[in-house]
Structure formats: structure tokens, C-alpha cells
Short mmCIF file of C-alpha atoms and ligand atoms in Angstrom, two decimals:
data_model
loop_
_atom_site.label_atom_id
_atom_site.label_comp_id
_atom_site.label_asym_id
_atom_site.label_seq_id
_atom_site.Cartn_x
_atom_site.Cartn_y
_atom_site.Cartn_z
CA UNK A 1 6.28 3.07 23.90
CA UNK A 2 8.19 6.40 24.17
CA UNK A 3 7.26 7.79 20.75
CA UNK A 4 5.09 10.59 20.85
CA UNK A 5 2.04 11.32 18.62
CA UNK A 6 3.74 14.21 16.18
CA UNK A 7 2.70 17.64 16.91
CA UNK A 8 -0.46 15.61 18.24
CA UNK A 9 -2.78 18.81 18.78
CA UNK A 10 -2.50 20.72 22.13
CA UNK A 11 -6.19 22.69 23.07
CA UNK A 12 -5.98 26.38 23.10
CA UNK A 13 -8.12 29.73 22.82
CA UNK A 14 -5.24 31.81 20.83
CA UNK A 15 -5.57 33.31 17.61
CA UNK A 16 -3.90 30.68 16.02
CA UNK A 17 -6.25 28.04 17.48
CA UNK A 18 -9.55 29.95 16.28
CA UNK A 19 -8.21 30.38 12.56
CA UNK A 20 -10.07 28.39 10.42
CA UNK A 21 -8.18 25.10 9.36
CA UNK A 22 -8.37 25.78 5.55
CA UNK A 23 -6.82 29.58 6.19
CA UNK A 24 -3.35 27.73 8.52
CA UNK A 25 -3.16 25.26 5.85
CA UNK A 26 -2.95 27.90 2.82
CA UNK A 27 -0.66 30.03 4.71
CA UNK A 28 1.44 26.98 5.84
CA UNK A 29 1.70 26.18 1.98
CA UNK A 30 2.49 29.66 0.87
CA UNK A 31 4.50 29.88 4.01
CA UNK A 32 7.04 27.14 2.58
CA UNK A 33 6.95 28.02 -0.95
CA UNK A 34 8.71 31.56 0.54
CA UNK A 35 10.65 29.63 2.48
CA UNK A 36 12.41 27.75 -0.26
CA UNK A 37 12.56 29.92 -2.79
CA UNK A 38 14.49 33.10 -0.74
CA UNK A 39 17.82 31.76 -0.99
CA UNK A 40 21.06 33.18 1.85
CA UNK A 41 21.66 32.22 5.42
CA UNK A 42 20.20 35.50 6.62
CA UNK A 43 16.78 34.99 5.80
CA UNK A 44 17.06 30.92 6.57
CA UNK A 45 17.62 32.35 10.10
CA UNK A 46 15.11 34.96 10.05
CA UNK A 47 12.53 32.29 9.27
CA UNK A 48 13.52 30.01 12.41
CA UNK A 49 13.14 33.31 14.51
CA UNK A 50 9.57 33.93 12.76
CA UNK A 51 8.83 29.95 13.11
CA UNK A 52 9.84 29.85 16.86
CA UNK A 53 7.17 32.76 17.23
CA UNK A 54 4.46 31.43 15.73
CA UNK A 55 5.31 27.92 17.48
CA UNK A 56 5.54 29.75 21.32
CA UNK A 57 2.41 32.28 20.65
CA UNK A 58 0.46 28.87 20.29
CA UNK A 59 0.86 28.35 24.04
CA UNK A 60 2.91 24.45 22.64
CA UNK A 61 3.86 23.23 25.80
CA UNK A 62 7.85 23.10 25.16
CA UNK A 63 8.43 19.23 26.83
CA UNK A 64 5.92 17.24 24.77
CA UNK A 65 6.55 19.66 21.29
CA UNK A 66 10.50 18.52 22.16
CA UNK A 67 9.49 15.07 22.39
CA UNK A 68 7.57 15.05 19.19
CA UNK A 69 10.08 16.74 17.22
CA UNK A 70 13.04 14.78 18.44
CA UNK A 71 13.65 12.60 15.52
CA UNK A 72 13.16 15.09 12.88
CA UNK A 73 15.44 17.88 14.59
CA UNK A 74 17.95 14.94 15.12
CA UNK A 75 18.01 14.15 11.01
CA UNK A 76 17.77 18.25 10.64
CA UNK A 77 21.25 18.19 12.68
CA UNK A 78 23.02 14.78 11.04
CA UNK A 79 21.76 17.01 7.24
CA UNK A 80 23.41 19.72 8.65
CA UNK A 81 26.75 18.29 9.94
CA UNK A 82 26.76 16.61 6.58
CA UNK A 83 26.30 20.21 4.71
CA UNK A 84 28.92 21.48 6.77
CA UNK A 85 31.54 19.01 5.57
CA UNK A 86 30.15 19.00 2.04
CA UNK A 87 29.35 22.83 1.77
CA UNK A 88 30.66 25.00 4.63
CA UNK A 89 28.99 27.24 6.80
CA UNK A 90 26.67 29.30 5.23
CA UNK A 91 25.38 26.77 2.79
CA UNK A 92 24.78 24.43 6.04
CA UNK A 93 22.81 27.29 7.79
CA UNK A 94 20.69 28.06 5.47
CA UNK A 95 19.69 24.24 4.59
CA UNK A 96 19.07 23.43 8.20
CA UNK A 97 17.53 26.63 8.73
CA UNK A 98 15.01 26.31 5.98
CA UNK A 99 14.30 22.70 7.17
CA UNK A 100 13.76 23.53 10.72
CA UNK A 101 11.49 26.64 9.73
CA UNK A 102 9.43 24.49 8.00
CA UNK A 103 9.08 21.83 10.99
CA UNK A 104 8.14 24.45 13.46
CA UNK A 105 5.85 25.92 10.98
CA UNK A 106 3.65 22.31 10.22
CA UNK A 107 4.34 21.60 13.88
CA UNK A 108 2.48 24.94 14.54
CA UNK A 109 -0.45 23.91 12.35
CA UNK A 110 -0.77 20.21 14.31
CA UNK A 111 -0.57 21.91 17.68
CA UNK A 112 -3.34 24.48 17.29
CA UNK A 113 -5.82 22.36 14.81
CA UNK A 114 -7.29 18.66 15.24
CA UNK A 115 -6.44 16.10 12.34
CA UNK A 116 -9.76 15.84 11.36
CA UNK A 117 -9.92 19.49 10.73
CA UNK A 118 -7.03 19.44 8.65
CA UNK A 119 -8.69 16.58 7.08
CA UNK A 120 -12.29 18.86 6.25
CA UNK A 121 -10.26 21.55 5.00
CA UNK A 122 -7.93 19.50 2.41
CA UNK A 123 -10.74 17.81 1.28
CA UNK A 124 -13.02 21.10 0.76
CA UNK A 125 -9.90 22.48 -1.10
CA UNK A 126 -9.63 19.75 -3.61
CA UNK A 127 -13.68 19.36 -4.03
CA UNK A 128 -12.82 21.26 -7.01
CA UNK A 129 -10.37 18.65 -8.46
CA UNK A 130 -13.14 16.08 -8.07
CA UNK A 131 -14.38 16.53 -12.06
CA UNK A 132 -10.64 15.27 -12.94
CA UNK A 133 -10.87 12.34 -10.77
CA UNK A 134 -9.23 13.19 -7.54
CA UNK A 135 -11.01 11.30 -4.58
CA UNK A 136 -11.10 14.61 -1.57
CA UNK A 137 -11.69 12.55 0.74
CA UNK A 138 -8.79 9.76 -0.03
CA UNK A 139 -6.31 12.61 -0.03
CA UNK A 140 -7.28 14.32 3.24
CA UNK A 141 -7.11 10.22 4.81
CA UNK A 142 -3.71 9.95 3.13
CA UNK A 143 -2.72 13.22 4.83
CA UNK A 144 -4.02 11.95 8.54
CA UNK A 145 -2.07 8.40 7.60
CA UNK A 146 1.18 10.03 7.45
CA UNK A 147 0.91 11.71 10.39
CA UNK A 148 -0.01 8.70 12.35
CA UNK A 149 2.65 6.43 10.45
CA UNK A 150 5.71 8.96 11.50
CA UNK A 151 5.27 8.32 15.39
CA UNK A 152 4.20 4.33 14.49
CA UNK A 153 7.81 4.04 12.43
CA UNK A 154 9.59 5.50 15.26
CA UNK A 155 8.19 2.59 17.35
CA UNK A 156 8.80 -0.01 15.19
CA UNK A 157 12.62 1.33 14.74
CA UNK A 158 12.46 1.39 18.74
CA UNK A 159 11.59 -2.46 18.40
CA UNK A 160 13.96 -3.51 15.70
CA UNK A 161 17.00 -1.74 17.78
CA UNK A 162 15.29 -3.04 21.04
CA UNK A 163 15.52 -7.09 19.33
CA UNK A 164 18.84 -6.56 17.62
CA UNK A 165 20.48 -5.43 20.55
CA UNK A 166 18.87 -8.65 23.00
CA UNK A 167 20.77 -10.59 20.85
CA UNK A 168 23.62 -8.28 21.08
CA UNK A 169 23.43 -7.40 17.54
CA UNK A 170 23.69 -3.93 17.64
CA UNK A 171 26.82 -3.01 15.71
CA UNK A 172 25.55 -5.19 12.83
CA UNK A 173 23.29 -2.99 10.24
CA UNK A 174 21.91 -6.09 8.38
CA UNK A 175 19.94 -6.79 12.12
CA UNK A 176 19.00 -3.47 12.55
CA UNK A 177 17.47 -2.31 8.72
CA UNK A 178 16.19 -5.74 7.35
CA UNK A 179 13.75 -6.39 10.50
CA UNK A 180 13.17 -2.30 10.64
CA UNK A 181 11.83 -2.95 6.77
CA UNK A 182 10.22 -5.84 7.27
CA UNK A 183 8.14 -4.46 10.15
CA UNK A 184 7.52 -1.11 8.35
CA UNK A 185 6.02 -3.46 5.22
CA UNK A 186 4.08 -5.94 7.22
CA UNK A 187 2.31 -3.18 9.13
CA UNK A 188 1.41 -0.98 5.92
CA UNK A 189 0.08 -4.18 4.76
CA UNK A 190 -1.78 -4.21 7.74
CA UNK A 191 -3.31 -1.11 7.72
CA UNK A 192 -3.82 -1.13 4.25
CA UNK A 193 -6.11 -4.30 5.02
CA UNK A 194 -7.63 -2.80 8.19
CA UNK A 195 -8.56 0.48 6.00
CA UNK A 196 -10.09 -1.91 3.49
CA UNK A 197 -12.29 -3.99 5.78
CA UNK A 198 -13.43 -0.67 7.50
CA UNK A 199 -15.02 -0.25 3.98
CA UNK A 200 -12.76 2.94 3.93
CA UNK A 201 -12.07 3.67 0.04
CA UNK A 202 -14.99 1.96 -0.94
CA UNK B 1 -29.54 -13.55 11.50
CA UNK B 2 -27.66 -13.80 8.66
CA UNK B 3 -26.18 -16.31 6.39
CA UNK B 4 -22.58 -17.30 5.08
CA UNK B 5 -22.47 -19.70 2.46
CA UNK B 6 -19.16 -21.07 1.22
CA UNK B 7 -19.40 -22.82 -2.72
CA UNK B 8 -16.64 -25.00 -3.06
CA UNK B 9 -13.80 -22.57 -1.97
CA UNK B 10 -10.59 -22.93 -3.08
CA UNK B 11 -7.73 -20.37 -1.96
CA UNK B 12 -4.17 -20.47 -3.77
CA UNK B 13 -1.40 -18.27 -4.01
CA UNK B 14 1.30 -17.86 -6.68
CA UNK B 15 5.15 -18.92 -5.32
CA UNK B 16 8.55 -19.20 -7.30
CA UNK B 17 7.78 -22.89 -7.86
CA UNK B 18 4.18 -22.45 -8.80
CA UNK B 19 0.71 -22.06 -7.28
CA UNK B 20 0.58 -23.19 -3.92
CA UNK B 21 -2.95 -24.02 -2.32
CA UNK B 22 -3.40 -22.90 1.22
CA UNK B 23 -7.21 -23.41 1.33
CA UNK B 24 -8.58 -26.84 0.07
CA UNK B 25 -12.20 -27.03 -1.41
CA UNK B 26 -14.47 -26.33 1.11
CA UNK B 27 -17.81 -25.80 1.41
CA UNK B 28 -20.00 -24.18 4.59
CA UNK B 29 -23.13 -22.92 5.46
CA UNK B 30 -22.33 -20.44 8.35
CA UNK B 31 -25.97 -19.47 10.11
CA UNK B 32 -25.28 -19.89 13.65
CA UNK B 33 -24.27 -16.92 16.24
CA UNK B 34 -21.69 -17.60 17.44
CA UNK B 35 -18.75 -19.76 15.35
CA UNK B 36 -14.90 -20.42 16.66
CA UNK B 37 -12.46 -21.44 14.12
CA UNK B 38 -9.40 -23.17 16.05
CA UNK B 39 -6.48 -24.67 14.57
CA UNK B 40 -2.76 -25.12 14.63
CA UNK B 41 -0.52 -22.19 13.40
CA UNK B 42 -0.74 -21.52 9.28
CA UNK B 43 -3.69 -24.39 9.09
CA UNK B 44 -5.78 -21.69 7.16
CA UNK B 45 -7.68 -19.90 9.86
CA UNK B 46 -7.14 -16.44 8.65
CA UNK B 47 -7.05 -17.10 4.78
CA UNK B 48 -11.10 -18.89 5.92
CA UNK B 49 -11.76 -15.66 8.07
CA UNK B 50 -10.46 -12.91 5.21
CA UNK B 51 -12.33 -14.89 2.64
CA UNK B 52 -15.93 -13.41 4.51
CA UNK B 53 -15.05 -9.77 3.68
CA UNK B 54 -12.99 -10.15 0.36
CA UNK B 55 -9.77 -9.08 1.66
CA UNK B 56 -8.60 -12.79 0.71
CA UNK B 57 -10.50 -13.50 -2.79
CA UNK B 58 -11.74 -16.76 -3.69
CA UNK B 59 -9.64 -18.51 -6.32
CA UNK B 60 -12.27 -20.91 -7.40
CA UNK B 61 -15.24 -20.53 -5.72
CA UNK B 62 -18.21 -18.08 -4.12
CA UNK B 63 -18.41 -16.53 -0.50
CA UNK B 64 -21.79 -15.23 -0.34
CA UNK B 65 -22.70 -13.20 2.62
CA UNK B 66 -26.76 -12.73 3.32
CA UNK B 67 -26.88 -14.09 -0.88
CA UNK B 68 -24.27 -11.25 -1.59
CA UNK B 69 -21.12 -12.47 -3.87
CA UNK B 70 -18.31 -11.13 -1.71
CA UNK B 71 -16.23 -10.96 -5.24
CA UNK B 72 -19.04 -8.75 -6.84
CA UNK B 73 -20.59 -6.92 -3.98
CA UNK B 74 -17.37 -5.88 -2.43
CA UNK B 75 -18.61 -3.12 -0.76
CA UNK B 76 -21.86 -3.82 0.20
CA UNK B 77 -20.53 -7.07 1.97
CA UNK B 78 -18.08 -4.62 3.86
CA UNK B 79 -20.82 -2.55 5.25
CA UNK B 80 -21.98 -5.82 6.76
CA UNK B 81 -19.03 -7.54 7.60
CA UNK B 82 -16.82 -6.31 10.28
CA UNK B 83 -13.01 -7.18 10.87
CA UNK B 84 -11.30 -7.45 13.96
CA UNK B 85 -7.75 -7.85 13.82
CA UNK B 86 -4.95 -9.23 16.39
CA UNK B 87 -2.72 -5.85 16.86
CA UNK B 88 -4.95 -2.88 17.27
CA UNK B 89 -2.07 -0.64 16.48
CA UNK B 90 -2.77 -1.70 12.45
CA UNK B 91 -6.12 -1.02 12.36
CA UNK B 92 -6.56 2.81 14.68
CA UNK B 93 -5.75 5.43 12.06
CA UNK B 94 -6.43 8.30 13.04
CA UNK B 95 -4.78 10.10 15.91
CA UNK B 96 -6.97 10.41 18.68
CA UNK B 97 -9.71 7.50 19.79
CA UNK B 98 -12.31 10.28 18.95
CA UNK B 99 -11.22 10.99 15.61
CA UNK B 100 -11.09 6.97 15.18
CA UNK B 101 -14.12 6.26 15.74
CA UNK B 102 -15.44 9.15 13.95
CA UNK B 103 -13.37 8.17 10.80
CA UNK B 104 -15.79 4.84 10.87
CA UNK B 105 -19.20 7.49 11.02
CA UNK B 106 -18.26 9.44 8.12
CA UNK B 107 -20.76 7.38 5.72
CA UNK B 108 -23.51 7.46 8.35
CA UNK B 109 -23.10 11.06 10.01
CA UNK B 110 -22.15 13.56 7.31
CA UNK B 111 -22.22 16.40 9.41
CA UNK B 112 -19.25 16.86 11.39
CA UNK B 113 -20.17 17.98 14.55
CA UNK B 114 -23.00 14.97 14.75
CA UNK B 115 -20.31 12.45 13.44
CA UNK B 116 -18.00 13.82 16.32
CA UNK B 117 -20.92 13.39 19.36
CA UNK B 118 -22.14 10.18 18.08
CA UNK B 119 -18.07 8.95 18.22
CA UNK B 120 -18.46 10.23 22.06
CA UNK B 121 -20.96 8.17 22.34
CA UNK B 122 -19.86 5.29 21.29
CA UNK B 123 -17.09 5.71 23.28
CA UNK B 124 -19.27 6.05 26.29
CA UNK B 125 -20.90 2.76 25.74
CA UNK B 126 -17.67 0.76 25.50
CA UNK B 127 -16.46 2.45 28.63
CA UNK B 128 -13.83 4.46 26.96
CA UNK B 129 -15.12 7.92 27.98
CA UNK B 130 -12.93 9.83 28.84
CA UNK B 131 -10.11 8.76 26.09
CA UNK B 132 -11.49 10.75 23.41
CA UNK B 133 -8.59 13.30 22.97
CA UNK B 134 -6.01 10.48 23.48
CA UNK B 135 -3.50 9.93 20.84
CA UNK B 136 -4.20 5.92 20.05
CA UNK B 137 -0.49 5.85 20.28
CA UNK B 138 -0.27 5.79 23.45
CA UNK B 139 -3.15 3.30 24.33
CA UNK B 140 -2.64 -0.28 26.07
CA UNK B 141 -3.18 -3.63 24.39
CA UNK B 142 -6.60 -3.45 26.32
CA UNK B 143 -7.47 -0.04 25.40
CA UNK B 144 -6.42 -0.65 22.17
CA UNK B 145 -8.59 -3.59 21.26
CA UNK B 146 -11.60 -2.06 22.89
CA UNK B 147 -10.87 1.01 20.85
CA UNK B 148 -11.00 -1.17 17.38
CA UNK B 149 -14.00 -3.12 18.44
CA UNK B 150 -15.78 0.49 19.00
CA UNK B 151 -14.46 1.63 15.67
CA UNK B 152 -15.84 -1.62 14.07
CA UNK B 153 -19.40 -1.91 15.44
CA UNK B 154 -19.82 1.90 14.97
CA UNK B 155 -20.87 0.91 11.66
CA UNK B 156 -23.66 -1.55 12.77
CA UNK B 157 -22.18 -4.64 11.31
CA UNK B 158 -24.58 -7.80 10.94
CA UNK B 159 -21.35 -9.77 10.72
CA UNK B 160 -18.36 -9.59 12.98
CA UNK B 161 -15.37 -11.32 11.73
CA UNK B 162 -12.04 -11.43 14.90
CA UNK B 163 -8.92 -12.97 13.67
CA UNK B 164 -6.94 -13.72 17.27
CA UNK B 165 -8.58 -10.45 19.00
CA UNK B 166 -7.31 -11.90 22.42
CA UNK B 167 -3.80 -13.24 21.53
CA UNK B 168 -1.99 -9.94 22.64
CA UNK B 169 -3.86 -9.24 25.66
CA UNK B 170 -3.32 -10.09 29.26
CA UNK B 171 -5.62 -12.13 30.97
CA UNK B 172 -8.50 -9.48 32.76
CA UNK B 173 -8.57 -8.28 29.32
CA UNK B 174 -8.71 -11.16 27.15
CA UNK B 175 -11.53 -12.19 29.55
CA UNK B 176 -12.99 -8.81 29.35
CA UNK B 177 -12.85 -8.97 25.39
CA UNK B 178 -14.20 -12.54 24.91
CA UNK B 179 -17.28 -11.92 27.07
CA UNK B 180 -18.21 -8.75 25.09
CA UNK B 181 -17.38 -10.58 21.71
CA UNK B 182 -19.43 -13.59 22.66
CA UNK B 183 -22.49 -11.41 24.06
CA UNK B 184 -22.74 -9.67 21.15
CA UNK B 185 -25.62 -9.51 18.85
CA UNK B 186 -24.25 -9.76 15.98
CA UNK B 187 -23.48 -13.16 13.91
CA UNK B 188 -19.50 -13.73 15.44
CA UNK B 189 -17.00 -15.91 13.54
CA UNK B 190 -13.78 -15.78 15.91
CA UNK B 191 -10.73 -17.34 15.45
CA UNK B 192 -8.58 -17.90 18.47
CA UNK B 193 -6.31 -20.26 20.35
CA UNK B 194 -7.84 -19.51 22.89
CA UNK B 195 -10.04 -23.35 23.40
CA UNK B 196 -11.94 -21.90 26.55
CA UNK B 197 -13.15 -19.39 24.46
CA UNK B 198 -13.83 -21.56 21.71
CA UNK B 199 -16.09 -24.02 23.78
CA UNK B 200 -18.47 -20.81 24.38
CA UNK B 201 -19.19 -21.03 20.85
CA UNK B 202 -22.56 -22.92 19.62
CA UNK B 203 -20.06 -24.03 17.17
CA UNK B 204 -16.71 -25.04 16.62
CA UNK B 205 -14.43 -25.61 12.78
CA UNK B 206 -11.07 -27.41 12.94
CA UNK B 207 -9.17 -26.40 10.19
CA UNK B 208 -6.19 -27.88 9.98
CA UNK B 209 -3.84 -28.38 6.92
CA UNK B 210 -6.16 -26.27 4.56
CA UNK B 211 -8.75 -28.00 5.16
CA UNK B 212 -11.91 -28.06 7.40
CA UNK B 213 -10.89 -31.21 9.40
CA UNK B 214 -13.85 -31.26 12.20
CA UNK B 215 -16.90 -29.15 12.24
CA UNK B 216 -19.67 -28.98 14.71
CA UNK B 217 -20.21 -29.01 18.44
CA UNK B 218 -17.96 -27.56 20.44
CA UNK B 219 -16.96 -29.83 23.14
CA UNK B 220 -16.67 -32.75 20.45
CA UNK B 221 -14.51 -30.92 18.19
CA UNK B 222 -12.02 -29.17 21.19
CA UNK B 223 -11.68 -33.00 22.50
CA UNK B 224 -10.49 -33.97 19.33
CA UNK B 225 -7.97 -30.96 18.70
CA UNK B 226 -6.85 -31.62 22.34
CA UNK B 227 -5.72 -35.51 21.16
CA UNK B 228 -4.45 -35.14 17.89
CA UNK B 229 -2.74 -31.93 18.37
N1 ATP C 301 -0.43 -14.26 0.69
C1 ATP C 301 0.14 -15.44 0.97
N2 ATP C 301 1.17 -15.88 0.22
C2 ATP C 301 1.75 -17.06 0.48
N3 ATP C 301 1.37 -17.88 1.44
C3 ATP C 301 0.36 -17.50 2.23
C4 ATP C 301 -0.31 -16.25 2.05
N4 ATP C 301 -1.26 -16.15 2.98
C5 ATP C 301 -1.19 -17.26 3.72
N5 ATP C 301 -0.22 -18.10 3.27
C6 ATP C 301 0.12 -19.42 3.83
O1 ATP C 301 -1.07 -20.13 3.95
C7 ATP C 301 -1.05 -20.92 5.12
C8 ATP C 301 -2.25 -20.59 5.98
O2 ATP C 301 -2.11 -19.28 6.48
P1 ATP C 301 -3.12 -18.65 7.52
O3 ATP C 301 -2.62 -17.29 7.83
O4 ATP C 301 -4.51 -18.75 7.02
O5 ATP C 301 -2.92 -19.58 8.79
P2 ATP C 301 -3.55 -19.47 10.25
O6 ATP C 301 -4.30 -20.71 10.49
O7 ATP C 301 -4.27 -18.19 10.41
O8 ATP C 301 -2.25 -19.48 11.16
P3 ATP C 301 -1.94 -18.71 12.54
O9 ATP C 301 -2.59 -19.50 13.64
O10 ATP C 301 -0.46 -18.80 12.65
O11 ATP C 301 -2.44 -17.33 12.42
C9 ATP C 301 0.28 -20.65 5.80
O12 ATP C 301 1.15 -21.69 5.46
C10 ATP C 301 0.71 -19.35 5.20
O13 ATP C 301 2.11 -19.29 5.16
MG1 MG C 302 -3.90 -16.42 11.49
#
């Protein structure tokens, strides 16, 4: 199993680590919001620089961040060879930029602050939200479940190339994506019936 | 020790061409400790084990659980009833074993730090000690299913349910599984394929066909499997 936990959270004493959760998440959000809105390929690259601090004052150790961020730079790269063709230059820096920014930033978040934290803070930030009918708790859970279901996609895409190409099937998409969404719906079904029986939404 | 009482179950599910029944009507009184449903493949095994905690509802029918209607008292039947399931990989959510176990605490163990020392704990007792900061990810078949067992008794079950909880593993830890299952405390019902494991049962249900075919002592009921399978 080569897929790595994303951004699964590396132990640390910097300032980043000792933030509280709620404060990283905020300024993560806010963080994007600039991020999208400030249009041009100057600031796009500005933010990577900023990003690329944040992400190396954590103390990430550079091999296993790599290795969880693999897949996404590698779709940030195919987006931007696509923009490229599509919109030229500039236009392609500035999309890839923006997306990378915000990887490095989340990925700067997982690194310096457990799930669960993430988890406490999310679901003390919507307490409020509770009169209209939000579930805290179910949200913060939904947020942990996508984390863990990036890395567990990745493996079952491993496995559907890994079986399509033992029966030397790998040119052929059909073997490849049917399988791939097969697996990906048998195992949500799963969990959804494992986070049932755990008596979790009840 | 508790009680599971099946009232003429019936289990069917709608196909193109109709409803098709998977579980015949059957009715069980479930009060021994240990109980080992065997079976050939798609005989009904798993619809009869997801039945116990609701995640299969009755079509006609009650599954009561200690006198609780599974289809009314949902919840309360889930704090009693564990689930074990074949691939642990479905069932760990959360990233690290420590936050897994925790997740199951969260009803019991408000506070956080508690929840988060009682989750080392149990990890302790299953021998899993030092794996609380690693990503389940990354966890063997063996680690895995130990991991999910934690997670599930954490919540002091009176009930465990295991649908194949040895199929994927090797043999040390199949064996290693199996003996904990069976020396539990807790009421087991365990499906498996596995017929050694099965005959260290005090009792033994062939279903086979939808339908509870023999039912009763264990070395009885594994001969007959063994000749008519
Ligand atoms: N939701 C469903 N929809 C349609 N058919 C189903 C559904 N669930 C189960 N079945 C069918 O019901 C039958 C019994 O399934 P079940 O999973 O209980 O078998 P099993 O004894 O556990 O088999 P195995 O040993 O292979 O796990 C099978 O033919 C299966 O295809
Ligand atoms: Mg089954």
C-alpha cells in the first residue's frame, strides 16, 4: 500500500503547532477566500512563495509531505498543461498557482494539528448553527471522512490499475474506471454501514 | 446474558423483475455465548447477521435484542450490538488508531483529553500500544482487525456480531483473532468459513439457500455441511 495518509499530522513545538485549531482553521478559510478573489499571475505566485513558508516553518519533513501531495500536485500540473493550451501563460500560472497555494496552505493545517482537533474546532464553530438544524458533530466527522477517503481512493485506483493490468488490460479505460467506480461505491457503502453499526449518527 | 429473538423473519429485496426473497421465514431464539453461522457463499449469512443491529431491516417480521425491537429501538440496540466486519479498512475512520478508537468514546468520555487516555488504554489492552499515532492506512490485515475489534468493544457491547472477521487474515492471525473472539465475554454470533472455528462454538446454524437448514450442536451440524456441501 504506497498511498500515504494526506498531510497525516507530523508532531512539532513551532508556532504553528501551538495555535489553537479553531484560529489555523479561520485563517486557512480567510486565507483562500484572498486567494481566489485577487486575480493576476503576480500575486498567484506570491501566494505559493507565502504557502511554501508557512509549509517549511512547520518543520514538514519534505519526503513524506511529497508523498502525500503527489496526486494532487500531479492533477495541479495535468490543470495546468490543460490551461496552457486553452489559455496561455499567464492565465495557466495563476490557476495552478492559486491551486497549489491552497494545497500547501490545508497541507500546512494537517501537518501541524491532529484530525480530531480539527474535528473540536469545526464542531465548536458551528455549535451556533445547531438552532437551524445543523448536526456539529456530523459535519466535523464528514470533514475527518474526507480526509481519510482521499489516501483510501488512491489505493483502490492502485488496485483497479494493479487488476487491469494482470490481465493486460491496461490500455483499455472501460477496465480501468468501471472496477475503480465500483470499488469506490462498494466501500462508501461500507463505511457508511460500519459508521452506522458504530451507532455513529445516532 | 442476553437474548435474540427472531419472529418469523422474512428478508426481501426489490429487483427489475420483482421482489426477490433472500431470507426465508425464520424464527430463533439466540441465548447461548457463543453462536457460528456457516454456510455456502450468498446462503444468507450476512443478511441473518445485519438483521441483529438493523443495518438489514426486517421485511416481515421482529428482531428483538434483550426485548428491544431492532426496527423501533434502532439506537439503543446499537449501543448493545457490536459489528465486526471482514475488511477493516471500511470500518477505521479516522486517521490514526488513537483517534479511532477515540471516535467510538465520544458518547461515553465527553471530555477530550479523558476520551483520548481511555483510547490509549484500550489500545494497551489489545496489545496495540504503541500504534496510537499510526495512520490506520498503513496498518496490516492483523493490525487492522485488532484495531476494529478495539474500536468495537470500546463501547462495552453485550452483543458482538463478526461477519467473516478471519477471512482476510493469515493464519497466526486468524488464530490469534478467533481465540480472542471466542474468549470473549460478550454474547458472540460469528459467521465464518472457517469450520474449525465454528466447532468452538456451543452452537452451530446452517443456513443455506435462505433458510436455516440445520441448527444446533456443533459437531452434528459441521458433519452435515461437510457431506452435503
Ligand atoms: N441488497 C441486496 N440486494 C439484492 N440482493 C441481495 C442484497 N443483499 C444480499 N443479496 C443477495 O442475497 C443472498 C444472500 O446474501 P448474503 O450476503 O446474506 O450471503 P452470505 O451467506 O453472507 O454469502 P457469503 O458467504 O458470500 O458472504 C445473495 O444471493 C445476495 O446476492
Ligand atoms: Mg457474507
Amino acid at each position: 500500500m504506497s498511498a500515504q495518509l494526506l498531510g497525516l499530522h507530523q508532531p512539532g513545538t513551532t508556532l504553528l503547532h501551538r495555535l489553537p485549531a479553531g484560529a489555523k482553521l479561520v485563517a486557512l478559510m480567510a486565507a483562500s477566500l484572498v486567494v481566489v478573489v485577487v486575480d493576476g499571475p503576480p500575486s498567484a505566485v506570491v501566494f505559493v512563495a507565502v504557502a511554501t513558508a508557512l509549509l517549511a516553518w512547520s518543520g514538514a519533513r519534505l519526503g513524506l509531505t511529497l508523498r502525500a501531495m503527489r496526486w494532487l500536485l500531479l492533477t495541479a500540473a495535468i490543470l495546468g498543461a490543460w490551461t496552457v493550451w486553452q489559455n496561455g501563460w499567464p492565465r495557466a500560472v495563476e490557476v495552478v498557482g492559486d491551486l497549489v497555494a491552497l494545497i500547501l496552505l490545508a497541507t500546512t493545517l494537517t501537518v501541524t494539528t491532529p484530525v480530531d482537533e480539527v474535528m473540536d474546532a469545526v464542531a465548536r464553530g458551528l455549535r451556533p448553527l445547531r438552532r437551524v438544524g445543523v448536526d456539529p458533530e456530523a459535519v466535523a466527522l464528514a470533514f475527518s471522512l474526507m480526509l481519510r477517503a482521499i489516501p483510501t481512493t488512491i489505493t483502490l485506483a492502485e488496485e483497479s490499475r494493479d487488476a487491469a493490468v494482470a490481465r493486460g488490460l491496461e490500455r483499455s479505460p472501460r477496465a480501468l474506471l468501471i472496477p475503480f467506480v465500483v470499488r469506490v461505491v462498494a466501500r462508501a457503502r461500507d463505511t457508511g454501514d460500519a459508521l452506522h453499526a458504530r451507532g455513529i449518527g445516532d | 446474558m442476553s437474548g435474540i429473538r427472531l419472529e418469523q423473519v422474512t428478508v426481501s429485496v426489490p429487483t427489475h423483475d420483482g421482489d426477490r426473497r433472500i431470507l426465508e421465514e425464520t424464527s430463533l431464539e439466540l441465548t447461548e455465548r457463543r453462536i457460528a453461522l456457516v454456510g455456502p457463499n450468498g446462503s444468507g449469512k450476512s443478511t441473518l447477521a445485519r438483521l441483529l443491529n438493523g443495518l438489514v431491516p426486517a421485511t416481515t417480521g421482529r428482531v428483538l435484542v434483550d426485548g428491544l425491537d431492532v426496527a423501533r429501538e434502532g439506537r439503543e440496540v446499537r449501543r448493545r450490538v457490536g459489528f465486526m466486519f471482514t475488511d477493516p479498512a471500511a470500518q477505521l475512520v479516522m486517521p490514526t488508531a488513537r483517534e479511532d478508537v477515540a471516535l467510538s468514546l465520544r458518547r461515553t468520555h465527553p471530555d477530550k483529553a479523558e476520551r483520548l487516555a481511555a483510547a490509549d488504554r484500550v489500545l494497551a489492552d489489545f496489545g496495540l500500544g504503541g500504534f496510537g499515532d499510526r495512520s490506520v492506512h498503513g496498518l496490516s490485515g492483523g493490525e487492522g482487525q485488532l484495531l476494529a475489534l478495539a474500536g468495537v468493544l470500546a463501547t462495552e457491547p453485550s452483543v458482538l456480531v463478526a461477519d467473516e472477521p478471519t477471512t482476510l487474515l493469515d493464519l497466526g492471525n486468524s488464530r490469534r483473532i478467533g481465540d480472542l473472539l471466542l474468549g470473549l465475554p460478550q454474547q458472540l454470533v460469528l459467521v465464518t468459513h472457517d469450520l474449525e472455528l465454528a466447532a468452538r462454538c456451543d452452537r452451530v446454524l446452517l443456513v443455506r439457500s435462505g433458510r436455516v437448514e440445520r441448527d444446533g450442536d456443533p459437531a452434528d451440524v459441521i458433519d452435515h455441511y461437510r457431506v452435503t456441501a
